[in-house]
Amino acid sequence: MKNSDIQKLISKYLLLQDLINLEPVTWLNPNTTTLEVGLPDTGLCKNDVEDAEQRLQRFAPYLRKAFPETQNGLIESEITAIPQMRKALNQRYALDIKGDLLLKKDSHLPISGSIKARGGIYEVLTHAEKLALEAGLLIQTDDYGKLFSDEFRRFFGQYSIAVGSTGNLGMSIGIMGAKLGFHVSVHMSADARGWKKRKLRELGVKVVEHSLDYGVAVKQGREEAASNPRCFFIDDENSKTLFLGYSVAGGRVKKQFETMGIPVDEKHPLFVYLPCGVGGGPGGVAFGLKMAFGDHVHCIFAEPTHSPCMLLGVYTGLHDQISVQDLGIDNLTAADGLAVGRASGFVGRTMERLLDGFYTLSDQEMYDLLGLLNREEKIQLEPSALAGMPGPWRVTAHADWLKRYGLEEHAIHLVWATGGSLVPETEMAKYIATAQI
Ligand SMILES: *Cc1c(COP(=O)(O)O)cnc(C)c1O
């Protein structure tokens, strides 16, 4: 963007100066609307989510064989209460929240240990199914367990998959793609961790390292795929398939709450806090939650102060037409998966009126929360997975906003923990040592 345009924006949108100053900000979206009004704008519907759930059900017999650590072929995580953390944070922020504090442990999802095990794996499976159906090797009523065979590995071995990633998406697509027999190349940005690259190489995945950031890695991946008709590019910035893979989480959470005896209704609103990078993961999950709980769920996105791309895009209405770098923000953060300078235009435009709010937090805050969660609950997460943790205190500080939704006494606060279980012990020890608590 031109400098003069940026100056105009800054005078029109007052929060931008705080973003530029890297101050933590909270923005509660004044354009949020009901599902009834907002849904038609998304171009998606409940059937799309159900279709994704059914595809995952078809693949369960395969996943059961290929990854026995899945729950009978399903990739799902548990929800757990974190009462000690709630107490510690009431103290830290000098504010008592009402309602329960729960953690959704996508950090411990089987296969790839992050939220990317939802969207990334789903997109690989969708592609594999399409190829096998088209080749006449599979029909939808088959037992998909038959894909776990040398015959199918040879078949998929004729094809390749490429993806650009800051790390976790590459892990999910690399692990799943390699297991099915695909040739996978992962274009990693400069900030990707060494241990993730090593693990992928051990699995026979081609890791291409880029000296620049995520946007460049994606562009290179896209170019590689364009030159090869047998190569499929997974587009993290614009993929509806990824989005729908994530969205399946909504109905699963609903079932989990039913089993746990936790009601979600007008008197018991659910607030969900999701770390956001390019937006596909949190956007897809939020869409699924809206389909499952309607207007009783409120989704809030969390981003690092150095990479507030989705807040910037939705707040200014410019979506992918503006990047944090345009404002002189450096997009440097320790939060893997969140170091994204330009948000997905697809997700921003699809979800802008169904999201309730956005906030930013510093890297040090994520580390401190990481240390606290480890101390109080003995749960270990990677830094980005803590971004959602201050959310309940941020919204509680805006009492009039909360009142709009009535009885905050009975609110349920669900913090989405997006990654961490695969982090090597020595790395985790370093994270914990970085906490100043
Ligand atoms: C990718 C990722 C996110 C955010 O997902 P996006 O789809 O990029 O918005 C959050 N946390 C972790 C750990 C991730 O890997």
Tab-separated table of C-alpha atoms and ligand atoms in Angstrom:
chain	number	residue	atom	x	y	z
A	1	MET	CA	0.000	0.000	0.000
A	2	LYS	CA	1.070	3.580	-0.633
A	3	ASN	CA	2.362	5.592	2.284
A	4	SER	CA	-0.260	8.321	1.884
A	5	ASP	CA	-3.027	5.683	1.934
A	6	ILE	CA	-1.577	4.261	5.140
A	7	GLN	CA	-1.577	7.706	6.754
A	8	LYS	CA	-5.240	8.159	5.819
A	9	LEU	CA	-6.104	4.763	7.284
A	10	ILE	CA	-4.347	5.558	10.525
A	11	SER	CA	-6.317	8.756	10.976
A	12	LYS	CA	-9.576	6.960	10.219
A	13	TYR	CA	-9.023	3.790	12.263
A	14	LEU	CA	-7.827	4.810	15.678
A	15	LEU	CA	-6.711	1.381	16.907
A	16	LEU	CA	-4.068	1.174	14.200
A	17	GLN	CA	-1.718	3.448	16.105
A	18	ASP	CA	-1.838	1.024	19.058
A	19	LEU	CA	-1.160	-1.878	16.709
A	20	ILE	CA	1.843	-0.031	15.277
A	21	ASN	CA	3.080	0.659	18.802
A	22	LEU	CA	2.808	-3.109	19.466
A	23	GLU	CA	0.490	-2.480	22.386
A	24	PRO	CA	-1.914	-5.268	23.333
A	25	VAL	CA	-5.351	-4.254	22.046
A	26	THR	CA	-8.866	-5.662	22.359
A	27	TRP	CA	-11.404	-4.950	19.631
A	28	LEU	CA	-14.982	-6.135	20.096
A	29	ASN	CA	-16.547	-6.298	16.678
A	30	PRO	CA	-19.438	-3.820	16.305
A	31	ASN	CA	-20.551	-5.513	13.072
A	32	THR	CA	-21.270	-8.913	14.605
A	33	THR	CA	-24.704	-10.161	13.694
A	34	THR	CA	-26.964	-13.148	14.233
A	35	LEU	CA	-26.381	-16.393	12.419
A	36	GLU	CA	-29.630	-15.935	10.529
A	37	VAL	CA	-28.441	-12.639	9.066
A	38	GLY	CA	-24.770	-13.549	8.705
A	39	LEU	CA	-24.932	-17.068	7.317
A	40	PRO	CA	-26.069	-16.276	3.758
A	41	ASP	CA	-22.981	-14.059	3.324
A	42	THR	CA	-20.662	-16.967	4.062
A	43	GLY	CA	-21.711	-19.007	1.031
A	44	LEU	CA	-21.481	-22.096	3.228
A	45	CYS	CA	-24.036	-24.091	5.154
A	46	LYS	CA	-24.551	-26.853	7.682
A	47	ASN	CA	-24.514	-29.505	4.953
A	48	ASP	CA	-20.931	-28.602	4.062
A	49	VAL	CA	-19.879	-29.379	7.629
A	50	GLU	CA	-21.878	-32.610	7.705
A	51	ASP	CA	-20.303	-33.656	4.435
A	52	ALA	CA	-16.852	-33.195	5.981
A	53	GLU	CA	-17.849	-35.163	9.093
A	54	GLN	CA	-19.087	-38.015	6.897
A	55	ARG	CA	-15.871	-38.078	4.887
A	56	LEU	CA	-13.893	-38.382	8.128
A	57	GLN	CA	-16.212	-41.209	9.197
A	58	ARG	CA	-15.515	-43.018	5.903
A	59	PHE	CA	-11.789	-42.718	6.561
A	60	ALA	CA	-12.003	-43.908	10.179
A	61	PRO	CA	-11.302	-47.566	9.285
A	62	TYR	CA	-8.170	-46.449	7.422
A	63	LEU	CA	-6.970	-44.139	10.196
A	64	ARG	CA	-7.586	-46.862	12.792
A	65	LYS	CA	-5.099	-49.078	10.937
A	66	ALA	CA	-2.608	-46.403	9.901
A	67	PHE	CA	-2.615	-44.547	13.223
A	68	PRO	CA	-3.717	-46.811	16.092
A	69	GLU	CA	-3.288	-43.861	18.469
A	70	THR	CA	-6.456	-42.252	17.045
A	71	GLN	CA	-9.719	-42.762	18.898
A	72	ASN	CA	-11.028	-45.626	16.823
A	73	GLY	CA	-10.024	-43.772	13.674
A	74	LEU	CA	-11.275	-40.358	14.796
A	75	ILE	CA	-8.918	-37.440	15.374
A	76	GLU	CA	-10.346	-35.721	18.445
A	77	SER	CA	-9.109	-34.101	21.638
A	78	GLU	CA	-10.503	-33.829	25.129
A	79	ILE	CA	-11.941	-30.847	26.981
A	80	THR	CA	-10.713	-30.359	30.499
A	81	ALA	CA	-11.433	-27.888	33.305
A	82	ILE	CA	-8.459	-25.819	34.507
A	83	PRO	CA	-9.609	-24.425	37.892
A	84	GLN	CA	-6.111	-23.784	39.295
A	85	MET	CA	-5.211	-21.743	36.223
A	86	ARG	CA	-8.440	-19.798	36.606
A	87	LYS	CA	-7.460	-18.906	40.167
A	88	ALA	CA	-3.940	-17.923	39.166
A	89	LEU	CA	-5.172	-15.702	36.337
A	90	ASN	CA	-7.846	-14.051	38.476
A	91	GLN	CA	-4.883	-12.935	40.565
A	92	ARG	CA	-2.591	-12.062	37.662
A	93	TYR	CA	-5.162	-9.847	35.970
A	94	ALA	CA	-6.712	-8.611	39.249
A	95	LEU	CA	-10.157	-9.454	37.930
A	96	ASP	CA	-12.495	-12.318	38.814
A	97	ILE	CA	-14.157	-13.917	35.813
A	98	LYS	CA	-17.574	-15.501	36.157
A	99	GLY	CA	-18.200	-18.989	34.900
A	100	ASP	CA	-16.066	-22.020	34.135
A	101	LEU	CA	-12.684	-22.051	32.445
A	102	LEU	CA	-12.182	-25.019	30.130
A	103	LEU	CA	-9.337	-26.036	27.824
A	104	LYS	CA	-9.813	-27.729	24.440
A	105	LYS	CA	-6.671	-29.790	24.041
A	106	ASP	CA	-6.044	-29.797	20.288
A	107	SER	CA	-2.454	-29.584	21.475
A	108	HIS	CA	-2.841	-33.298	22.096
A	109	LEU	CA	-4.645	-34.311	18.914
A	110	PRO	CA	-3.339	-37.649	17.627
A	111	ILE	CA	-1.052	-37.889	14.557
A	112	SER	CA	0.397	-34.366	14.501
A	113	GLY	CA	-0.211	-32.755	17.895
A	114	SER	CA	-1.805	-29.496	16.758
A	115	ILE	CA	-5.034	-28.007	15.469
A	116	LYS	CA	-3.631	-28.641	11.962
A	117	ALA	CA	-4.439	-32.317	12.459
A	118	ARG	CA	-8.021	-31.255	11.693
A	119	GLY	CA	-7.776	-29.221	8.489
A	120	GLY	CA	-4.480	-30.438	7.053
A	121	ILE	CA	-5.213	-34.118	7.379
A	122	TYR	CA	-8.774	-33.654	6.175
A	123	GLU	CA	-7.590	-31.978	2.981
A	124	VAL	CA	-5.079	-34.752	2.245
A	125	LEU	CA	-7.800	-37.372	2.780
A	126	THR	CA	-10.212	-35.457	0.532
A	127	HIS	CA	-7.624	-35.364	-2.232
A	128	ALA	CA	-6.744	-39.056	-1.831
A	129	GLU	CA	-10.415	-40.023	-1.957
A	130	LYS	CA	-10.971	-37.995	-5.109
A	131	LEU	CA	-8.019	-39.615	-6.901
A	132	ALA	CA	-9.024	-43.129	-5.873
A	133	LEU	CA	-12.678	-42.591	-6.835
A	134	GLU	CA	-11.739	-41.148	-10.231
A	135	ALA	CA	-9.397	-44.057	-10.916
A	136	GLY	CA	-12.230	-46.488	-10.139
A	137	LEU	CA	-10.237	-48.060	-7.297
A	138	LEU	CA	-12.695	-47.056	-4.609
A	139	ILE	CA	-16.405	-46.454	-4.075
A	140	GLN	CA	-17.811	-44.477	-1.157
A	141	THR	CA	-19.473	-47.493	0.430
A	142	ASP	CA	-16.191	-49.461	0.588
A	143	ASP	CA	-14.369	-50.162	3.805
A	144	TYR	CA	-11.645	-47.514	3.479
A	145	GLY	CA	-9.352	-49.764	5.505
A	146	LYS	CA	-8.356	-51.127	2.087
A	147	LEU	CA	-6.370	-47.925	1.467
A	148	PHE	CA	-3.866	-49.208	4.007
A	149	SER	CA	-2.123	-51.455	1.491
A	150	ASP	CA	0.871	-51.549	-0.847
A	151	GLU	CA	-1.482	-51.403	-3.807
A	152	PHE	CA	-2.827	-48.015	-2.742
A	153	ARG	CA	0.573	-46.744	-1.613
A	154	ARG	CA	1.859	-47.496	-5.131
A	155	PHE	CA	-1.150	-45.732	-6.626
A	156	PHE	CA	-0.736	-42.556	-4.525
A	157	GLY	CA	3.024	-42.739	-5.168
A	158	GLN	CA	2.338	-41.490	-8.699
A	159	TYR	CA	1.157	-38.171	-7.249
A	160	SER	CA	2.625	-35.412	-5.163
A	161	ILE	CA	1.393	-32.791	-2.718
A	162	ALA	CA	2.992	-29.408	-1.995
A	163	VAL	CA	2.317	-26.971	0.825
A	164	GLY	CA	3.796	-23.782	2.259
A	165	SER	CA	3.894	-23.729	6.034
A	166	THR	CA	5.317	-22.135	9.150
A	167	GLY	CA	5.571	-25.641	10.588
A	168	ASN	CA	2.477	-27.326	11.941
A	169	LEU	CA	0.510	-27.496	8.708
A	170	GLY	CA	3.559	-29.001	7.014
A	171	MET	CA	3.743	-31.572	9.798
A	172	SER	CA	0.114	-32.616	9.399
A	173	ILE	CA	0.201	-32.797	5.631
A	174	GLY	CA	3.657	-34.381	5.569
A	175	ILE	CA	2.816	-37.128	8.060
A	176	MET	CA	-0.564	-37.952	6.490
A	177	GLY	CA	0.580	-37.618	2.884
A	178	ALA	CA	3.659	-39.788	3.406
A	179	LYS	CA	1.590	-42.461	5.181
A	180	LEU	CA	-0.778	-42.729	2.223
A	181	GLY	CA	2.184	-42.979	-0.177
A	182	PHE	CA	2.260	-39.483	-1.728
A	183	HIS	CA	5.446	-37.573	-2.489
A	184	VAL	CA	5.137	-34.527	-0.263
A	185	SER	CA	7.147	-31.312	-0.403
A	186	VAL	CA	6.792	-28.810	2.390
A	187	HIS	CA	7.983	-25.272	1.787
A	188	MET	CA	8.979	-24.000	5.215
A	189	SER	CA	9.378	-20.373	6.184
A	190	ALA	CA	12.548	-19.144	7.883
A	191	ASP	CA	10.944	-19.254	11.340
A	192	ALA	CA	10.048	-22.970	11.213
A	193	ARG	CA	11.638	-25.079	13.984
A	194	GLY	CA	14.533	-27.407	13.275
A	195	TRP	CA	12.893	-30.382	14.999
A	196	LYS	CA	9.846	-30.159	12.738
A	197	LYS	CA	12.026	-30.175	9.630
A	198	ARG	CA	14.023	-33.153	10.965
A	199	LYS	CA	10.919	-35.163	11.770
A	200	LEU	CA	9.477	-34.614	8.303
A	201	ARG	CA	12.742	-35.572	6.594
A	202	GLU	CA	12.825	-38.795	8.613
A	203	LEU	CA	9.436	-39.639	7.093
A	204	GLY	CA	10.774	-39.092	3.574
A	205	VAL	CA	9.116	-35.700	3.119
A	206	LYS	CA	11.023	-33.160	1.019
A	207	VAL	CA	11.549	-30.027	3.090
A	208	VAL	CA	12.407	-26.882	1.137
A	209	GLU	CA	13.724	-24.111	3.357
A	210	HIS	CA	13.053	-20.478	2.568
A	211	SER	CA	14.912	-17.558	4.030
A	212	LEU	CA	11.823	-15.351	4.039
A	213	ASP	CA	8.465	-15.531	5.769
A	214	TYR	CA	5.352	-17.610	5.378
A	215	GLY	CA	3.880	-15.692	2.419
A	216	VAL	CA	6.984	-16.426	0.338
A	217	ALA	CA	7.016	-20.114	1.276
A	218	VAL	CA	3.389	-20.408	0.154
A	219	LYS	CA	4.117	-18.678	-3.141
A	220	GLN	CA	7.011	-21.061	-3.899
A	221	GLY	CA	4.861	-24.081	-3.098
A	222	ARG	CA	2.140	-22.804	-5.392
A	223	GLU	CA	4.623	-22.309	-8.244
A	224	GLU	CA	6.080	-25.808	-7.847
A	225	ALA	CA	2.602	-27.297	-8.083
A	226	ALA	CA	1.571	-25.209	-11.088
A	227	SER	CA	4.382	-26.723	-13.179
A	228	ASN	CA	3.327	-30.321	-12.448
A	229	PRO	CA	-0.192	-31.590	-13.245
A	230	ARG	CA	0.241	-34.533	-10.858
A	231	CYS	CA	1.062	-32.195	-8.014
A	232	PHE	CA	-1.681	-30.867	-5.749
A	233	PHE	CA	-1.074	-27.631	-3.889
A	234	ILE	CA	-2.698	-27.188	-0.485
A	235	ASP	CA	-3.505	-23.513	-0.243
A	236	ASP	CA	-3.583	-22.490	3.399
A	237	GLU	CA	-4.622	-18.958	2.459
A	238	ASN	CA	-7.758	-19.790	0.504
A	239	SER	CA	-8.766	-23.414	0.964
A	240	LYS	CA	-12.426	-24.089	1.618
A	241	THR	CA	-11.555	-27.762	2.136
A	242	LEU	CA	-9.144	-26.997	4.981
A	243	PHE	CA	-11.748	-24.681	6.480
A	244	LEU	CA	-14.402	-27.400	6.438
A	245	GLY	CA	-12.001	-29.929	7.940
A	246	TYR	CA	-11.601	-27.614	10.916
A	247	SER	CA	-15.330	-26.941	11.119
A	248	VAL	CA	-16.112	-30.542	12.100
A	249	ALA	CA	-14.838	-29.614	15.569
A	250	GLY	CA	-18.082	-27.686	16.258
A	251	GLY	CA	-20.402	-30.685	16.327
A	252	ARG	CA	-17.810	-32.728	18.197
A	253	VAL	CA	-17.601	-30.079	20.945
A	254	LYS	CA	-21.378	-30.076	21.174
A	255	LYS	CA	-21.393	-33.846	21.762
A	256	GLN	CA	-18.595	-33.548	24.314
A	257	PHE	CA	-20.520	-30.911	26.270
A	258	GLU	CA	-23.623	-33.106	26.206
A	259	THR	CA	-21.611	-36.017	27.600
A	260	MET	CA	-20.083	-33.748	30.248
A	261	GLY	CA	-23.533	-32.419	31.203
A	262	ILE	CA	-22.615	-28.826	30.322
A	263	PRO	CA	-25.564	-26.945	28.823
A	264	VAL	CA	-25.028	-24.224	26.209
A	265	ASP	CA	-28.105	-22.053	25.641
A	266	GLU	CA	-29.420	-18.552	26.075
A	267	LYS	CA	-28.727	-18.643	29.803
A	268	HIS	CA	-25.359	-20.374	29.408
A	269	PRO	CA	-23.495	-18.640	26.563
A	270	LEU	CA	-20.266	-20.199	25.343
A	271	PHE	CA	-17.209	-17.988	24.724
A	272	VAL	CA	-14.412	-19.542	22.687
A	273	TYR	CA	-10.912	-18.061	22.378
A	274	LEU	CA	-8.905	-19.119	19.333
A	275	PRO	CA	-5.285	-18.339	18.371
A	276	CYS	CA	-5.253	-17.011	14.809
A	277	GLY	CA	-2.563	-17.140	12.130
A	278	VAL	CA	-3.761	-16.984	8.545
A	279	GLY	CA	-7.262	-17.724	9.859
A	280	GLY	CA	-8.293	-21.088	8.410
A	281	GLY	CA	-8.030	-23.037	11.664
A	282	PRO	CA	-9.845	-20.644	13.987
A	283	GLY	CA	-12.198	-19.537	11.196
A	284	GLY	CA	-13.232	-23.086	10.363
A	285	VAL	CA	-13.632	-24.065	14.010
A	286	ALA	CA	-15.679	-20.910	14.650
A	287	PHE	CA	-17.909	-21.677	11.674
A	288	GLY	CA	-18.486	-25.210	12.954
A	289	LEU	CA	-19.244	-23.884	16.435
A	290	LYS	CA	-21.777	-21.432	14.976
A	291	MET	CA	-23.445	-24.307	13.104
A	292	ALA	CA	-23.588	-26.336	16.320
A	293	PHE	CA	-24.550	-23.664	18.880
A	294	GLY	CA	-25.985	-20.823	16.775
A	295	ASP	CA	-26.072	-17.464	18.486
A	296	HIS	CA	-25.219	-18.979	21.879
A	297	VAL	CA	-21.539	-19.206	20.974
A	298	HIS	CA	-19.225	-16.199	20.724
A	299	CYS	CA	-15.837	-16.614	19.066
A	300	ILE	CA	-12.885	-14.359	19.776
A	301	PHE	CA	-9.555	-14.515	17.902
A	302	ALA	CA	-6.168	-13.936	19.520
A	303	GLU	CA	-2.995	-12.817	17.720
A	304	PRO	CA	0.563	-11.783	18.633
A	305	THR	CA	1.192	-8.027	18.849
A	306	HIS	CA	3.794	-8.497	16.087
A	307	SER	CA	1.384	-10.320	13.696
A	308	PRO	CA	-2.153	-8.939	14.088
A	309	CYS	CA	-3.131	-9.691	10.485
A	310	MET	CA	-6.749	-10.806	10.963
A	311	LEU	CA	-7.630	-8.005	13.358
A	312	LEU	CA	-6.119	-5.562	10.858
A	313	GLY	CA	-7.973	-7.039	7.889
A	314	VAL	CA	-11.396	-7.233	9.521
A	315	TYR	CA	-11.113	-3.935	11.421
A	316	THR	CA	-10.233	-1.953	8.285
A	317	GLY	CA	-12.401	-4.093	5.986
A	318	LEU	CA	-9.371	-4.471	3.706
A	319	HIS	CA	-8.829	-8.186	4.497
A	320	ASP	CA	-5.992	-9.559	2.356
A	321	GLN	CA	-5.448	-6.185	0.694
A	322	ILE	CA	-3.354	-5.062	3.661
A	323	SER	CA	-0.489	-6.655	5.600
A	324	VAL	CA	1.003	-5.878	9.001
A	325	GLN	CA	4.223	-5.017	7.164
A	326	ASP	CA	2.327	-2.206	5.389
A	327	LEU	CA	2.053	-0.603	8.835
A	328	GLY	CA	5.720	-1.223	9.568
A	329	ILE	CA	4.973	-4.132	11.927
A	330	ASP	CA	7.702	-6.790	11.619
A	331	ASN	CA	5.711	-10.065	11.827
A	332	LEU	CA	8.368	-11.554	14.101
A	333	THR	CA	6.964	-13.741	16.876
A	334	ALA	CA	7.950	-16.897	18.739
A	335	ALA	CA	4.405	-18.160	18.296
A	336	ASP	CA	4.640	-20.866	15.604
A	337	GLY	CA	1.679	-20.806	13.280
A	338	LEU	CA	0.766	-17.243	14.201
A	339	ALA	CA	3.633	-15.494	12.368
A	340	VAL	CA	1.450	-14.445	9.458
A	341	GLY	CA	1.502	-10.905	8.068
A	342	ARG	CA	-1.469	-11.116	5.713
A	343	ALA	CA	-4.713	-12.837	6.679
A	344	SER	CA	-6.752	-15.163	4.496
A	345	GLY	CA	-9.152	-13.010	2.499
A	346	PHE	CA	-11.516	-15.948	2.211
A	347	VAL	CA	-11.756	-16.441	5.968
A	348	GLY	CA	-11.972	-12.723	6.772
A	349	ARG	CA	-14.779	-12.115	4.309
A	350	THR	CA	-16.624	-15.317	5.233
A	351	MET	CA	-16.499	-14.819	8.976
A	352	GLU	CA	-16.252	-11.081	9.640
A	353	ARG	CA	-19.838	-10.726	10.873
A	354	LEU	CA	-19.884	-13.993	12.808
A	355	LEU	CA	-16.862	-13.229	14.971
A	356	ASP	CA	-17.311	-11.317	18.194
A	357	GLY	CA	-13.889	-9.933	18.821
A	358	PHE	CA	-10.142	-9.873	18.366
A	359	TYR	CA	-7.241	-9.084	20.642
A	360	THR	CA	-3.460	-9.108	20.632
A	361	LEU	CA	-0.927	-10.153	23.246
A	362	SER	CA	2.856	-10.052	23.510
A	363	ASP	CA	5.190	-13.029	23.128
A	364	GLN	CA	6.288	-12.604	26.745
A	365	GLU	CA	2.661	-12.864	27.852
A	366	MET	CA	2.349	-16.174	25.969
A	367	TYR	CA	5.516	-17.472	27.654
A	368	ASP	CA	4.309	-16.374	31.095
A	369	LEU	CA	0.974	-18.116	30.547
A	370	LEU	CA	2.838	-21.199	29.309
A	371	GLY	CA	4.832	-21.268	32.535
A	372	LEU	CA	1.728	-20.716	34.647
A	373	LEU	CA	-0.254	-23.482	32.962
A	374	ASN	CA	2.660	-25.840	33.430
A	375	ARG	CA	2.931	-24.909	37.114
A	376	GLU	CA	-0.791	-24.826	37.938
A	377	GLU	CA	-2.192	-27.642	35.811
A	378	LYS	CA	0.861	-29.647	34.648
A	379	ILE	CA	-0.195	-29.124	31.037
A	380	GLN	CA	2.486	-28.246	28.481
A	381	LEU	CA	1.628	-26.228	25.388
A	382	GLU	CA	3.625	-24.381	22.736
A	383	PRO	CA	3.616	-20.557	23.010
A	384	SER	CA	0.989	-19.890	20.333
A	385	ALA	CA	-1.432	-22.248	22.062
A	386	LEU	CA	-1.580	-19.866	25.024
A	387	ALA	CA	-2.835	-16.932	22.959
A	388	GLY	CA	-6.452	-17.701	23.827
A	389	MET	CA	-5.799	-17.855	27.575
A	390	PRO	CA	-6.231	-14.157	28.503
A	391	GLY	CA	-9.464	-13.990	26.479
A	392	PRO	CA	-11.954	-14.459	29.339
A	393	TRP	CA	-10.291	-11.610	31.261
A	394	ARG	CA	-10.203	-9.367	28.195
A	395	VAL	CA	-13.942	-9.699	27.573
A	396	THR	CA	-14.801	-9.518	31.277
A	397	ALA	CA	-13.036	-6.165	31.401
A	398	HIS	CA	-15.657	-4.959	28.888
A	399	ALA	CA	-18.642	-5.345	31.174
A	400	ASP	CA	-21.161	-3.496	28.971
A	401	TRP	CA	-20.280	-5.666	26.002
A	402	LEU	CA	-20.816	-8.802	28.074
A	403	LYS	CA	-24.176	-7.540	29.300
A	404	ARG	CA	-25.399	-7.502	25.724
A	405	TYR	CA	-25.418	-11.258	26.022
A	406	GLY	CA	-27.207	-11.353	29.363
A	407	LEU	CA	-26.198	-13.701	32.095
A	408	GLU	CA	-22.440	-13.775	32.161
A	409	GLU	CA	-22.734	-15.545	35.530
A	410	HIS	CA	-23.270	-18.791	33.700
A	411	ALA	CA	-20.796	-18.211	30.910
A	412	ILE	CA	-18.589	-21.045	29.767
A	413	HIS	CA	-15.124	-19.944	28.659
A	414	LEU	CA	-13.380	-22.411	26.331
A	415	VAL	CA	-9.742	-21.685	25.541
A	416	TRP	CA	-8.578	-23.460	22.392
A	417	ALA	CA	-5.103	-24.918	22.962
A	418	THR	CA	-3.746	-25.353	19.455
A	419	GLY	CA	-0.450	-27.205	19.804
A	420	GLY	CA	2.349	-28.512	21.965
A	421	SER	CA	2.379	-32.252	22.566
A	422	LEU	CA	5.052	-32.970	19.941
A	423	VAL	CA	7.486	-30.312	21.178
A	424	PRO	CA	10.715	-32.096	22.245
A	425	GLU	CA	11.406	-32.008	26.000
A	426	THR	CA	14.510	-29.863	25.706
A	427	GLU	CA	12.594	-27.248	23.687
A	428	MET	CA	9.758	-27.297	26.190
A	429	ALA	CA	12.209	-26.765	29.049
A	430	LYS	CA	13.485	-23.661	27.233
A	431	TYR	CA	9.946	-22.325	26.788
A	432	ILE	CA	9.202	-22.830	30.464
A	433	ALA	CA	12.450	-21.132	31.449
A	434	THR	CA	11.438	-18.084	29.389
A	435	ALA	CA	8.361	-17.517	31.571
A	436	GLN	CA	8.744	-14.704	34.101
A	437	ILE	CA	6.372	-15.841	36.825
B	1	LIG	C1	-1.691	-22.873	12.564
B	1	LIG	C2	-1.802	-22.672	13.991
B	1	LIG	C3	-2.722	-21.769	14.523
B	1	LIG	C4	-3.625	-20.891	13.702
B	1	LIG	O1	-4.235	-21.465	12.585
B	1	LIG	P1	-4.410	-20.628	11.241
B	1	LIG	O2	-5.199	-21.492	10.359
B	1	LIG	O3	-3.046	-20.361	10.687
B	1	LIG	O4	-5.066	-19.348	11.620
B	1	LIG	C5	-2.756	-21.645	15.892
B	1	LIG	N1	-1.954	-22.352	16.696
B	1	LIG	C6	-1.064	-23.239	16.218
B	1	LIG	C7	-0.215	-23.997	17.165
B	1	LIG	C8	-0.957	-23.421	14.854
B	1	LIG	O5	-0.061	-24.289	14.383
